[in-house]
C-alpha cells in the first residue's frame, strides 16, 4: 500500500485537521468528526446535514458552506458515521426550522441516520430524511437493500441547499431533494480496485485487460466483469443502463456529471464527457448544465461514474443559485 | 449467568474480534468494503474501555453498556445492528445473576431487535443466518435438559454451520447485495463475527461451568 | 494500460471536444488545439497565453477565463505545443496591448514559445515572456536546462491574470508574473509512475515500498529514490528542500498549494496540508491563502507537490481578485 | 545530391523513424517523458505528406519544407531543434543538384542552427553528441577523397559512436538533466534519432552511388 498517511487509524482525523487548517469558514470538530459552517445555525433556515463514510472526498465535507450543506458527519473510511456524530451535527445546524438529513442508501448510513433522527426528535428537532438511491447498476426491490446512493447526492445537496438558503420550509426542502433523486440515475465503471488504509491491499484483483462494470463507491466489485472497452463503448454501456432503468426522452433537459472515482485523470474525464455529450445529442437530450471532475470518489480507484438528472426550470434555478463551499462555488 | 461472567464474555469477544480482525476485513473485502474487522475491533475495544471500572448493578447493565458503546462507536451496518441486539438483551436482564432461560430470552430479544432494525430474514446472507440457528440450538439444548454451557456450545456450533451456509447464498441485504449473483461463493463477514460472539459465550460458560468430569 | 480512451493518438483532441461540450464560455479549436475565452480579444487588455504538454489538466485549459488566462495552447501528451498553435492563440487574444506568454521552463516549451514570439513580433504583436522555474528539486545553473516550472505556474497565471484584468500594462503584468516566480518554490514526491497513452506502460518501475523524491510532472524519475516514509516525514523533506533553496523567514506570509499529481485522493492531500500547516506554523510562517486539490497533474501519477509563494499585500489583492474559469473560480 | 535523392533521404528517414518509434520512446521513457518516438514519427509522417506532390525547385526547397513541417508539427524539444537544423540546411542549398561540399556545408549550417537555438555543446548528452562527430567524419572523409556515399557512411558510423558515448554522460541539457547523476547509464534518445537520420543518408547515397564493384 502506498499512501501519504502516517497511520491507517489516524487518516480521517488527520485529514480533518488539514480541512480545518485550509478552510477558515468551516468549523471542524476533529475528534468528533463534524464539519460545520461557521455561521451555523442560521436562525429560521432549514439545516442540511449529510454524511457517510470517508474516502469519497470532496463529498461531503467539501460541500459544506453557503448555499449547500450546513454540516457533514464523515465516518471512518467507507464506514457510515455513528448516531452521536450525526446528532451533534444536526443540533449544531438547527436554526428552529428543522433539519434535512441527506442519506445515501446503504444499510449502515440508513440505520445510523435513522437512530440519529430519533435522538434528534427526542431533543425536539424535526428531521426529514432524503434518501438518495440513484445507482441504476443495482436493481431496485423491496426485498433487498435496494439501489445505492452515488453521484446524485451532490445534486441533491446543491439543490436542496439552495432551497434552504432561500428560506423554503422543511418539507419543501426535503421535497425538492427527493425530486432530484427520482429524476437522477448514475452508473459507474472501474479500471482498478481501491485500497483502504486498514486493508492495505486492493479490494479485488482486476486483470490488466478487464474492468468492473456497475461498480459502487466503496471498493466492492461491480455487477459484472468485462474485457476493457473503448471510452465510447463504456459510455454506451452506462447510457444503456440508465436508459433501461430511468429512460430519458427526446427534448429532456439534463444536468450531467462525469465524475472521477479518485485516480482517473481529468483529461480522461473530459474525453468521457465528450462521448456522453455525443450520445445524448443523438438521443435528442439537451445537456443544460454539467460538472466534470472528482466529486464523489472512492479513494484511489481508477474509474468514472456518469450521473444524469432531468431538470426543470425550478431545479435549474436552484442549481444556478450561489454556492460557496470548498469544492463547489459559483454565483455571487 | 452473573455479572462477572457476562463481563468475561464481552471481554473474550473483544479479544477474539481483535485476533480475527484481519480475517473479518478480508471476508468483507470480497463482497463488501473491507472494514468489518476494523469496525468490530474499534467497537469492542471501546466496549472494553467503557466497561473498565464501570459499576454494573445487573447483568443487563453490562450488555446495555456494550450495546450503547457499539452504537456510538462502530458506525456502518454492524454498529447499529449489534448495538441494538446487545441493548435489547440488556433490557430484559435486570438481575445480578440470571438463569439460563433468562439468557435464552435475552438472546431472543437481541435477535428480534436486530431483525426489526435490519429487516433481514434467514437466507439473506447476514448476521441473522448465524444468529437465528444459534438461538434455536440454544433453546432446544435447554429444552433437552442442557446447561448454560452446553446450550452455548450447541449455539456456537449452530452459528458456525449457519455461517458456513451463507457461502452458498446470494445476498439480499447489506452491501453484498449490490453484487447480485457474484455474492454467491463468499462467506458473510457479519455471520462470521456472530459465530465468534457465540463461540466466546461457549468458551466462557464452559470454563465457568461446574466440572462435569466424573468427580 | 487501463485508460478511458479510444485511441492513444486521439486523446488530446477528443478531450478537447469534451472541454468544448462542457464549457460554453470557452472557444475551443479542437483541430488546432487552442482554448480561448469567448470574449477574446478584449480591446486594450493585455492578453495572457500559456500552454505546454497535455496531461497536466486542469493546467492550462482549465484556467482560461475571466481574471486568468485568455488562451491556452495544449500540446500532445507531455509535448510542448508547436509555434503555429501558440501564434494562433497569441493573435486570438491580442487586444492591442500586447500579450504575455507564461512558459514553464522546459527546453521544448521554451523553444516553441520563443519561435512563436518571434513570429508574433513579425505580425506586430508585442510579446513578453514569463518563465516559470519553481521546482527546487533541480539545481539552478546556467550550464543546464535549469529548474522546471510546476505548481507556481497556477499562481503566476492567477496573479498576472488579475493584473491584466484590472488594466495593467504589458510590462507590469509580466513583471508581477516574474515576481511570483521568484517568490515561489515547489517540491514533488511520487508514489507511482504515470503511463502515457503512447508508451502504454509506466515510465519507471517503483517497488511497493519506495518513492521517487524530487519528481517532475512528465513522468520522469525523480532526483532520488527512497524508502517510503510517513506523510509527516515526506512533508519534512519537501520543506527542507524549499528552505535550502529559497528560505522562508519567520513572519513571512505565504500562499500554499498542496497539489495532487493525478491519482492521489483528496483525503491524502488534506492530510498532507495539515502536515504542511504544522511545519510552517513551527517556522513562524503564516499561510494566508491555500489550495488543496489536483491543479497541476501528471496523468495518473500518484504523488503530490507542495508549492509555497511568499506574498505581499499587492499579490494577495491580485490573488483575491475575481476569477471565473473551469477549475478556479471565486469572487463576483 | 539532387532533388529526388534528397526526397528519398527524407522518406527513408520517415520509414526508419516509424520503425524505431517504440525504441526511441522507450529510451525517452528512461530519462525523459516517453514521447521522443511519437514526436519524431508524428513529425516525419507530416513531412512525407507535405512533400507528396510538392514541386521543389531546389534541393534546399525539400529540406526547408521538411524543417518547416517539423517545427509546426512536432513540438517538444526535438521539433524546433531538428526543424531549425533542416531549415538551416535548406537555406544554403539552392541548386537542383548540389555537390558533396555543398552537402557538407549544409550539414554544418544545420548543426550551427541547432546549437544556436539549443545552446548544447558536446558532452551535454543531446543530439549534438551524435551530430557533431558525424559532421566531422563527413568532412574528413571528403578531405580524404571520399564520395558522398563514403562520407555519409563515415558520418553514420561516427553518429553511432557518438550516440553510444552518450550513455556514460550526465545530461546537462533537456529533460534528462533533471535526473542529475541518475541520467548516467542511459543512451540519449535525441542522439539516437540523429544516428537514424545519418544512417538513412548513408543508405540512400550508397544505393544511388555509381557501382564501385570492379566493373
Ligand atoms: N439488514 C441487515 N441485517 C442483518 N445484518 C446485516 C444487514 N445488513 C448488513 N448486515 C451484516 O453486516 C455485515 C457488514 O458489516 P460492516 O462491514 O461492519 O458494515 P458495512 O456493510 O456498513 O461496511 C454484513 O456482512 C452482514 O452480515
Ligand atoms: N538543448 C538541446 N540541444 C540539443 N538537443 C537537445 C536539447 N534539449 C533536448 N535535446 C534533445 O531532445 C531529445 C528529446 O526530444 P523529445 O523527447 O522529442 O522532446 P522533449 O524532451 O520535449 O520531450 C533529447 O534526447 C535530447 O537529445
Ligand atoms: Mg463500511
Ligand atoms: Mg463493511
Ligand atoms: Mg515531451
Ligand atoms: Mg521527450
Coordinates of C-alpha atoms in Angstrom, one line a residue, chain A residues 9 76-84 105-109 111-112 114-115 138 142-148 196 198-199 201-203 212 218-225, chain B residues 22 25-26 29-35 38-39 42 68 70-81 83-84 117-118 124 171-175 177-182:
Chain A
X9 CA -6.2 4.6 12.1
X76 CA -14.3 6.2 9.2
X77 CA -13.1 5.2 5.8
X78 CA -16.1 3.6 4.0
X79 CA -18.0 3.4 7.3
X80 CA -21.0 5.4 8.0
X81 CA -20.9 7.8 10.8
X82 CA -22.3 7.0 14.2
X83 CA -25.6 8.4 15.6
X84 CA -23.9 10.6 18.2
X105 CA -28.9 4.4 0.6
X106 CA -26.6 2.0 2.3
X107 CA -27.7 -0.1 5.3
X108 CA -25.1 1.5 7.6
X109 CA -25.9 5.0 6.6
X111 CA -29.5 2.8 10.2
X112 CA -27.2 5.3 11.8
X114 CA -32.4 6.8 11.5
X115 CA -31.1 6.4 15.0
X138 CA -28.3 -2.2 -8.8
X142 CA -38.3 -4.1 -1.6
X143 CA -36.7 -7.4 -0.7
X144 CA -33.1 -6.1 -0.9
X145 CA -31.1 -3.2 0.3
X146 CA -32.1 -1.5 -3.0
X147 CA -30.1 0.9 -5.1
X148 CA -27.0 2.7 -3.8
X196 CA -8.4 1.2 2.1
X198 CA -6.9 -0.5 7.0
X199 CA -7.0 -3.4 4.5
X201 CA -4.3 -4.0 -0.3
X202 CA -6.7 -3.6 -3.2
X203 CA -10.2 -4.9 -2.6
X212 CA -15.6 -3.8 -13.3
X218 CA -16.8 1.5 -1.6
X219 CA -14.3 -0.6 -3.3
X220 CA -16.8 -3.5 -3.8
X221 CA -16.6 -5.4 -7.1
X222 CA -19.2 -4.4 -9.7
X223 CA -22.2 -6.2 -11.1
X224 CA -20.0 -7.9 -13.6
X225 CA -16.5 -8.1 -15.0
Chain B
X22 CA -7.9 -9.1 9.6
X25 CA -11.9 -7.5 7.0
X26 CA -10.7 -9.9 4.3
X29 CA -13.2 -7.2 1.1
X30 CA -14.5 -9.9 -1.1
X31 CA -18.2 -8.9 -1.1
X32 CA -18.2 -5.6 0.9
X33 CA -16.0 -2.7 1.7
X34 CA -13.2 -4.3 3.7
X35 CA -14.0 -2.8 7.0
X38 CA -11.8 -2.8 11.7
X39 CA -15.4 -1.8 12.7
X42 CA -12.9 -0.4 17.1
X68 CA -24.7 1.6 23.6
X70 CA -21.2 -0.3 19.9
X71 CA -23.9 2.0 18.5
X72 CA -21.9 5.1 19.3
X73 CA -18.5 3.8 18.2
X74 CA -18.8 1.4 15.3
X75 CA -20.9 3.0 12.6
X76 CA -21.6 1.0 9.4
X77 CA -24.3 -1.6 9.3
X78 CA -22.8 -3.7 12.0
X79 CA -22.7 -1.0 14.7
X80 CA -26.5 -0.3 14.9
X81 CA -27.3 -3.9 14.4
X83 CA -25.5 -2.4 19.3
X84 CA -29.3 -2.8 19.1
X117 CA -34.0 -2.8 12.7
X118 CA -32.4 -4.5 9.7
X124 CA -30.5 -13.0 3.2
X171 CA -27.1 -11.6 -0.5
X172 CA -30.3 -9.7 -0.4
X173 CA -29.4 -7.3 2.4
X174 CA -26.4 -5.1 3.2
X175 CA -23.6 -4.2 0.9
X177 CA -26.5 -7.4 -2.2
X178 CA -25.1 -5.0 -4.7
X179 CA -23.0 -7.8 -6.1
X180 CA -26.1 -9.8 -7.1
X181 CA -25.2 -13.4 -8.1
X182 CA -21.5 -12.6 -7.6

